[in-house]
């Protein structure tokens, strides 16, 4: 099984900040990685797929990078709507998710 | 616009069974592989099971293999999850989700609102 590890688990930031979340895979997953945003009581929403491709309708302040075992999600300038929990997911071999990163208001 | 609507969740005793349904609309259901993903209260996301568009290939997480069965009825645009031998560890919100059609696109681009399954005596 491929294990996905996100860091940090919690991130405190302010509106306008640039933030980066890291996701590490336990083995090479090429670029078969997606990022999701989830708000309390809601289903996840895909932001990024194939490590760096922006899903249609997602604001351009979100970006993804990486390949192999290390990946990042960057939000260039935090907006009030961005405070949520973020998950990475590998789809190289079946599916597995990171444990999540909660982005909180500082 | 693709939409997914789960139903069938509820309270069930340990060792019991439950069948979840997911009604799909807004897309050609039979063309898309479908999946179930769950989320225990206050926890992260866990993939449960997937099924091909034709229904002839199924896949399960080790945690549910032998207890859960995924199926679909393409004539009714509906996905199912039969859950047997339930335990407290199966308590979660269960989401159905679809993947895009593009080759290699095994992520989830549309999710239902989820249905809560609680296993407790």
Tab-separated table of N, CA and C in Angstrom, chain B:
chain	number	residue	atom	x	y	z
B	1	UNK	N	-25.006	19.208	-15.702
B	1	UNK	CA	-24.114	19.146	-14.543
B	1	UNK	C	-24.297	17.806	-13.834
B	2	UNK	N	-23.182	17.146	-13.586
B	2	UNK	CA	-23.230	15.857	-12.902
B	2	UNK	C	-23.665	16.040	-11.458
B	3	UNK	N	-24.541	15.161	-11.016
B	3	UNK	CA	-24.990	15.166	-9.624
B	3	UNK	C	-25.071	13.755	-9.098
B	4	UNK	N	-24.735	13.599	-7.832
B	4	UNK	CA	-24.778	12.312	-7.147
B	4	UNK	C	-25.521	12.493	-5.834
B	5	UNK	N	-26.426	11.566	-5.530
B	5	UNK	CA	-27.223	11.679	-4.316
B	5	UNK	C	-27.272	10.332	-3.618
B	6	UNK	N	-26.602	10.260	-2.462
B	6	UNK	CA	-26.569	9.026	-1.689
B	6	UNK	C	-27.792	8.908	-0.788
B	7	UNK	N	-28.112	7.658	-0.465
B	7	UNK	CA	-29.182	7.379	0.496
B	7	UNK	C	-28.920	6.012	1.116
B	8	UNK	N	-29.661	5.710	2.168
B	8	UNK	CA	-29.581	4.391	2.780
B	8	UNK	C	-28.808	4.325	4.080
B	9	UNK	N	-28.182	5.420	4.471
B	9	UNK	CA	-27.450	5.416	5.728
B	9	UNK	C	-28.393	5.353	6.926
B	10	UNK	N	-27.798	5.123	8.088
B	10	UNK	CA	-28.602	5.065	9.305
B	10	UNK	C	-27.859	4.351	10.409
B	11	UNK	N	-28.615	4.038	11.463
B	11	UNK	CA	-28.054	3.350	12.625
B	11	UNK	C	-28.239	1.843	12.460
B	12	UNK	N	-27.165	1.092	12.654
B	12	UNK	CA	-27.220	-0.368	12.529
B	12	UNK	C	-26.402	-0.969	13.659
B	13	UNK	N	-26.824	-2.127	14.138
B	13	UNK	CA	-26.117	-2.791	15.223
B	13	UNK	C	-24.867	-3.491	14.709
B	14	UNK	N	-23.883	-3.652	15.574
B	14	UNK	CA	-22.682	-4.403	15.174
B	14	UNK	C	-23.067	-5.782	14.661
B	15	UNK	N	-22.428	-6.173	13.558
B	15	UNK	CA	-22.739	-7.438	12.921
B	15	UNK	C	-23.850	-7.346	11.897
B	16	UNK	N	-24.494	-6.208	11.836
B	16	UNK	CA	-25.619	-6.031	10.925
B	16	UNK	C	-25.202	-5.666	9.515
B	17	UNK	N	-26.212	-5.421	8.677
B	17	UNK	CA	-25.998	-5.112	7.261
B	17	UNK	C	-26.755	-3.852	6.884
B	18	UNK	N	-26.284	-3.239	5.808
B	18	UNK	CA	-26.918	-2.034	5.294
B	18	UNK	C	-26.573	-1.936	3.819
B	19	UNK	N	-27.497	-1.399	3.003
B	19	UNK	CA	-27.194	-1.168	1.598
B	19	UNK	C	-27.337	0.312	1.295
B	20	UNK	N	-26.274	0.894	0.796
B	20	UNK	CA	-26.284	2.286	0.375
B	20	UNK	C	-26.570	2.366	-1.120
B	21	UNK	N	-27.226	3.451	-1.508
B	21	UNK	CA	-27.489	3.725	-2.918
B	21	UNK	C	-26.960	5.105	-3.278
B	22	UNK	N	-26.640	5.276	-4.542
B	22	UNK	CA	-26.189	6.575	-5.044
B	22	UNK	C	-26.846	6.789	-6.401
B	23	UNK	N	-27.770	7.738	-6.470
B	23	UNK	CA	-28.464	8.050	-7.714
B	23	UNK	C	-27.692	9.104	-8.488
B	24	UNK	N	-27.402	8.802	-9.737
B	24	UNK	CA	-26.604	9.696	-10.573
B	24	UNK	C	-27.480	10.381	-11.616
B	25	UNK	N	-27.109	11.602	-11.952
B	25	UNK	CA	-27.813	12.330	-12.999
B	25	UNK	C	-26.864	13.334	-13.638
B	26	UNK	N	-27.227	13.770	-14.853
B	26	UNK	CA	-26.455	14.814	-15.516
B	26	UNK	C	-25.266	14.315	-16.308
B	27	UNK	N	-25.066	13.002	-16.391
B	27	UNK	CA	-23.973	12.455	-17.190
B	27	UNK	C	-24.355	11.030	-17.605
B	28	UNK	N	-23.614	10.497	-18.568
B	28	UNK	CA	-23.875	9.142	-19.066
B	28	UNK	C	-23.277	8.145	-18.080
B	29	UNK	N	-24.091	7.721	-17.141
B	29	UNK	CA	-23.640	6.949	-15.984
B	29	UNK	C	-22.815	5.729	-16.392
B	30	UNK	N	-23.269	4.999	-17.377
B	30	UNK	CA	-22.634	3.729	-17.740
B	30	UNK	C	-21.227	3.914	-18.300
B	31	UNK	N	-20.858	5.128	-18.639
B	31	UNK	CA	-19.527	5.386	-19.206
B	31	UNK	C	-18.458	5.611	-18.144
B	32	UNK	N	-18.882	5.760	-16.904
B	32	UNK	CA	-17.953	6.202	-15.865
B	32	UNK	C	-17.767	5.155	-14.770
B	33	UNK	N	-16.505	4.931	-14.413
B	33	UNK	CA	-16.214	4.181	-13.205
B	33	UNK	C	-16.681	4.987	-12.001
B	34	UNK	N	-17.132	4.298	-10.983
B	34	UNK	CA	-17.663	4.946	-9.787
B	34	UNK	C	-16.987	4.358	-8.547
B	35	UNK	N	-16.994	5.134	-7.497
B	35	UNK	CA	-16.323	4.712	-6.267
B	35	UNK	C	-17.118	5.121	-5.041
B	36	UNK	N	-16.772	4.461	-3.936
B	36	UNK	CA	-17.230	4.872	-2.607
B	36	UNK	C	-16.000	5.269	-1.791
B	37	UNK	N	-16.123	6.392	-1.102
B	37	UNK	CA	-15.075	6.899	-0.214
B	37	UNK	C	-15.756	7.223	1.111
B	38	UNK	N	-15.127	6.893	2.223
B	38	UNK	CA	-15.754	7.180	3.516
B	38	UNK	C	-14.879	8.056	4.386
B	39	UNK	N	-15.530	8.644	5.382
B	39	UNK	CA	-14.839	9.541	6.304
B	39	UNK	C	-15.411	9.345	7.694
B	40	UNK	N	-14.634	8.742	8.572
B	40	UNK	CA	-15.050	8.567	9.950
B	40	UNK	C	-15.144	9.935	10.623
B	41	UNK	N	-15.974	10.069	11.649
B	41	UNK	CA	-16.157	11.366	12.305
B	41	UNK	C	-14.838	11.978	12.753
B	42	UNK	N	-14.565	13.194	12.305
B	42	UNK	CA	-13.358	13.900	12.678
B	42	UNK	C	-12.073	13.349	12.074
B	43	UNK	N	-12.205	12.447	11.119
B	43	UNK	CA	-11.025	11.801	10.528
B	43	UNK	C	-10.887	12.150	9.051
B	44	UNK	N	-9.885	11.552	8.424
B	44	UNK	CA	-9.615	11.813	7.023
B	44	UNK	C	-10.417	10.912	6.093
B	45	UNK	N	-10.082	11.008	4.811
B	45	UNK	CA	-10.801	10.280	3.768
B	45	UNK	C	-10.167	8.905	3.552
B	46	UNK	N	-11.020	7.912	3.308
B	46	UNK	CA	-10.547	6.551	3.063
B	46	UNK	C	-11.295	5.987	1.865
B	47	UNK	N	-10.552	5.600	0.829
B	47	UNK	CA	-11.171	4.924	-0.305
B	47	UNK	C	-11.688	3.564	0.133
B	48	UNK	N	-12.898	3.207	-0.320
B	48	UNK	CA	-13.540	1.959	0.067
B	48	UNK	C	-13.588	0.959	-1.085
B	49	UNK	N	-14.125	1.402	-2.238
B	49	UNK	CA	-14.363	0.460	-3.322
B	49	UNK	C	-14.607	1.220	-4.615
B	50	UNK	N	-14.315	0.549	-5.743
B	50	UNK	CA	-14.568	1.114	-7.056
B	50	UNK	C	-15.122	0.057	-7.987
B	51	UNK	N	-15.826	0.511	-9.031
B	51	UNK	CA	-16.405	-0.391	-10.011
B	51	UNK	C	-16.287	0.246	-11.383
B	52	UNK	N	-16.032	-0.570	-12.381
B	52	UNK	CA	-15.921	-0.072	-13.747
B	52	UNK	C	-17.284	0.352	-14.282
B	53	UNK	N	-17.281	1.037	-15.404
B	53	UNK	CA	-18.522	1.521	-15.986
B	53	UNK	C	-19.495	0.402	-16.342
B	54	UNK	N	-18.971	-0.681	-16.854
B	54	UNK	CA	-19.823	-1.815	-17.223
B	54	UNK	C	-20.193	-2.676	-16.027
B	55	UNK	N	-19.474	-2.476	-14.918
B	55	UNK	CA	-19.749	-3.265	-13.721
B	55	UNK	C	-19.010	-4.588	-13.675
B	56	UNK	N	-18.111	-4.830	-14.622
B	56	UNK	CA	-17.461	-6.132	-14.695
B	56	UNK	C	-16.135	-6.193	-13.952
B	57	UNK	N	-15.700	-5.069	-13.412
B	57	UNK	CA	-14.476	-5.048	-12.609
B	57	UNK	C	-14.749	-4.297	-11.316
B	58	UNK	N	-14.356	-4.916	-10.207
B	58	UNK	CA	-14.556	-4.300	-8.895
B	58	UNK	C	-13.263	-4.347	-8.092
B	59	UNK	N	-13.122	-3.386	-7.196
B	59	UNK	CA	-11.908	-3.243	-6.409
B	59	UNK	C	-12.312	-2.827	-4.995
B	60	UNK	N	-11.552	-3.335	-4.011
B	60	UNK	CA	-11.899	-3.065	-2.606
B	60	UNK	C	-10.653	-2.745	-1.789
B	61	UNK	N	-10.836	-1.885	-0.798
B	61	UNK	CA	-9.802	-1.689	0.208
B	61	UNK	C	-9.725	-2.942	1.076
B	62	UNK	N	-8.551	-3.223	1.591
B	62	UNK	CA	-8.372	-4.416	2.431
B	62	UNK	C	-9.301	-4.388	3.634
B	63	UNK	N	-9.609	-3.193	4.135
B	63	UNK	CA	-10.417	-3.051	5.349
B	63	UNK	C	-11.865	-3.507	5.164
B	64	UNK	N	-12.319	-3.628	3.913
B	64	UNK	CA	-13.715	-4.008	3.675
B	64	UNK	C	-13.837	-5.253	2.797
B	65	UNK	N	-12.728	-5.742	2.283
B	65	UNK	CA	-12.765	-6.892	1.380
B	65	UNK	C	-13.409	-8.089	2.067
B	66	UNK	N	-14.337	-8.716	1.359
B	66	UNK	CA	-15.038	-9.868	1.913
B	66	UNK	C	-16.286	-9.511	2.703
B	67	UNK	N	-16.443	-8.229	3.033
B	67	UNK	CA	-17.629	-7.794	3.792
B	67	UNK	C	-18.531	-6.867	2.967
B	68	UNK	N	-17.929	-6.048	2.121
B	68	UNK	CA	-18.678	-5.083	1.317
B	68	UNK	C	-18.709	-5.544	-0.136
B	69	UNK	N	-19.803	-5.221	-0.826
B	69	UNK	CA	-19.935	-5.524	-2.249
B	69	UNK	C	-20.444	-4.292	-2.988
B	70	UNK	N	-19.683	-3.865	-3.968
B	70	UNK	CA	-20.095	-2.737	-4.797
B	70	UNK	C	-20.785	-3.290	-6.040
B	71	UNK	N	-21.815	-2.592	-6.497
B	71	UNK	CA	-22.512	-2.993	-7.712
B	71	UNK	C	-23.175	-1.763	-8.313
B	72	UNK	N	-23.709	-1.932	-9.504
B	72	UNK	CA	-24.377	-0.830	-10.162
B	72	UNK	C	-25.477	-1.351	-11.071
B	73	UNK	N	-26.481	-0.517	-11.276
B	73	UNK	CA	-27.553	-0.805	-12.222
B	73	UNK	C	-27.573	0.346	-13.216
B	74	UNK	N	-26.978	0.134	-14.363
B	74	UNK	CA	-26.865	1.224	-15.336
B	74	UNK	C	-28.212	1.614	-15.931
B	75	UNK	N	-29.179	0.719	-15.877
B	75	UNK	CA	-30.513	1.062	-16.383
B	75	UNK	C	-31.226	2.027	-15.434
B	76	UNK	N	-30.781	2.046	-14.181
B	76	UNK	CA	-31.378	2.932	-13.176
B	76	UNK	C	-30.433	4.056	-12.770
B	77	UNK	N	-29.267	4.137	-13.410
B	77	UNK	CA	-28.270	5.164	-13.066
B	77	UNK	C	-27.973	5.180	-11.575
B	78	UNK	N	-27.804	4.010	-11.016
B	78	UNK	CA	-27.639	3.901	-9.566
B	78	UNK	C	-26.460	3.006	-9.206
B	79	UNK	N	-25.693	3.464	-8.228
B	79	UNK	CA	-24.571	2.737	-7.646
B	79	UNK	C	-24.982	2.235	-6.272
B	80	UNK	N	-24.480	1.062	-5.905
B	80	UNK	CA	-24.828	0.472	-4.610
B	80	UNK	C	-23.574	0.083	-3.833
B	81	UNK	N	-23.757	-0.006	-2.512
B	81	UNK	CA	-22.736	-0.594	-1.655
B	81	UNK	C	-23.452	-1.439	-0.610
B	82	UNK	N	-23.318	-2.758	-0.736
B	82	UNK	CA	-23.867	-3.678	0.254
B	82	UNK	C	-22.813	-3.889	1.337
B	83	UNK	N	-23.185	-3.572	2.573
B	83	UNK	CA	-22.237	-3.654	3.673
B	83	UNK	C	-22.723	-4.694	4.677
B	84	UNK	N	-21.917	-5.730	4.899
B	84	UNK	CA	-22.244	-6.791	5.842
B	84	UNK	C	-21.229	-6.845	6.970
B	85	UNK	N	-21.577	-7.549	8.024
B	85	UNK	CA	-20.681	-7.730	9.180
B	85	UNK	C	-20.094	-6.402	9.651
B	86	UNK	N	-20.963	-5.451	9.833
B	86	UNK	CA	-20.513	-4.109	10.191
B	86	UNK	C	-19.993	-4.051	11.622
B	87	UNK	N	-18.993	-3.202	11.811
B	87	UNK	CA	-18.432	-2.958	13.143
B	87	UNK	C	-18.350	-1.457	13.382
B	88	UNK	N	-18.013	-1.093	14.612
B	88	UNK	CA	-17.922	0.326	14.964
B	88	UNK	C	-16.924	1.059	14.066
B	89	UNK	N	-15.904	0.348	13.611
B	89	UNK	CA	-14.883	0.965	12.753
B	89	UNK	C	-15.436	1.371	11.383
B	90	UNK	N	-16.624	0.901	11.037
B	90	UNK	CA	-17.253	1.263	9.765
B	90	UNK	C	-18.116	2.516	9.881
B	91	UNK	N	-18.239	3.056	11.092
B	91	UNK	CA	-19.006	4.283	11.284
B	91	UNK	C	-18.328	5.428	10.529
B	92	UNK	N	-19.076	6.045	9.633
B	92	UNK	CA	-18.495	7.085	8.777
B	92	UNK	C	-19.579	7.701	7.907
B	93	UNK	N	-19.245	8.833	7.311
B	93	UNK	CA	-20.017	9.361	6.192
B	93	UNK	C	-19.487	8.669	4.935
B	94	UNK	N	-20.397	8.120	4.165
B	94	UNK	CA	-20.028	7.430	2.931
B	94	UNK	C	-20.400	8.308	1.739
B	95	UNK	N	-19.397	8.593	0.911
B	95	UNK	CA	-19.592	9.397	-0.291
B	95	UNK	C	-19.487	8.502	-1.528
B	96	UNK	N	-20.342	8.735	-2.502
B	96	UNK	CA	-20.068	8.170	-3.814
B	96	UNK	C	-19.391	9.242	-4.649
B	97	UNK	N	-18.559	8.809	-5.578
B	97	UNK	CA	-17.775	9.748	-6.365
B	97	UNK	C	-17.515	9.174	-7.750
B	98	UNK	N	-17.416	10.044	-8.734
B	98	UNK	CA	-17.104	9.611	-10.078
B	98	UNK	C	-15.730	10.142	-10.484
B	99	UNK	N	-15.126	9.457	-11.419
B	99	UNK	CA	-13.847	9.903	-11.958
B	99	UNK	C	-14.077	10.450	-13.359
B	100	UNK	N	-13.155	11.289	-13.834
B	100	UNK	CA	-13.296	11.768	-15.211
B	100	UNK	C	-13.061	10.647	-16.211
B	101	UNK	N	-13.405	10.899	-17.481
B	101	UNK	CA	-13.245	9.899	-18.514
B	101	UNK	C	-11.829	9.811	-19.046
B	102	UNK	N	-11.047	10.866	-18.912
B	102	UNK	CA	-9.722	10.905	-19.527
B	102	UNK	C	-8.865	9.732	-19.067
B	103	UNK	N	-8.071	9.141	-19.947
B	103	UNK	CA	-7.195	8.021	-19.569
B	103	UNK	C	-6.275	8.419	-18.423
B	104	UNK	N	-6.177	7.545	-17.432
B	104	UNK	CA	-5.297	7.805	-16.299
B	104	UNK	C	-5.853	8.753	-15.264
B	105	UNK	N	-7.033	9.274	-15.485
B	105	UNK	CA	-7.605	10.272	-14.568
B	105	UNK	C	-8.371	9.575	-13.453
B	106	UNK	N	-7.634	8.941	-12.564
B	106	UNK	CA	-8.272	8.186	-11.496
B	106	UNK	C	-8.408	9.005	-10.216
B	107	UNK	N	-8.832	10.252	-10.394
B	107	UNK	CA	-9.169	11.055	-9.231
B	107	UNK	C	-10.679	11.259	-9.273
B	108	UNK	N	-11.217	12.011	-8.326
B	108	UNK	CA	-12.665	12.129	-8.199
B	108	UNK	C	-13.095	13.568	-8.449
B	109	UNK	N	-13.848	13.757	-9.541
B	109	UNK	CA	-14.209	15.116	-9.915
B	109	UNK	C	-15.637	15.492	-9.549
B	110	UNK	N	-16.395	14.548	-9.012
B	110	UNK	CA	-17.755	14.848	-8.573
B	110	UNK	C	-18.068	13.936	-7.397
B	111	UNK	N	-18.602	14.523	-6.334
B	111	UNK	CA	-18.921	13.789	-5.113
B	111	UNK	C	-20.384	14.038	-4.749
B	112	UNK	N	-20.997	13.048	-4.113
B	112	UNK	CA	-22.307	13.274	-3.524
B	112	UNK	C	-22.170	14.014	-2.208
B	113	UNK	N	-23.295	14.222	-1.550
B	113	UNK	CA	-23.277	14.969	-0.286
B	113	UNK	C	-22.957	14.068	0.904
B	114	UNK	N	-22.994	12.756	0.674
B	114	UNK	CA	-22.655	11.806	1.722
B	114	UNK	C	-23.861	11.304	2.490
B	115	UNK	N	-23.751	10.092	3.025
B	115	UNK	CA	-24.776	9.520	3.890
B	115	UNK	C	-24.082	8.899	5.100
B	116	UNK	N	-24.608	9.169	6.273
B	116	UNK	CA	-23.963	8.751	7.518
B	116	UNK	C	-24.396	7.351	7.922
B	117	UNK	N	-23.412	6.506	8.165
B	117	UNK	CA	-23.648	5.168	8.693
B	117	UNK	C	-23.084	5.121	10.104
B	118	UNK	N	-23.914	4.761	11.057
B	118	UNK	CA	-23.492	4.653	12.452
B	118	UNK	C	-23.710	3.218	12.911
B	119	UNK	N	-22.623	2.583	13.340
B	119	UNK	CA	-22.699	1.211	13.824
B	119	UNK	C	-22.556	1.249	15.347
B	120	UNK	N	-23.641	0.929	16.018
B	120	UNK	CA	-23.645	1.019	17.477
B	120	UNK	C	-24.790	0.185	18.039
B	121	UNK	N	-24.582	-0.345	19.232
B	121	UNK	CA	-25.633	-1.097	19.898
B	121	UNK	C	-26.448	-0.174	20.804
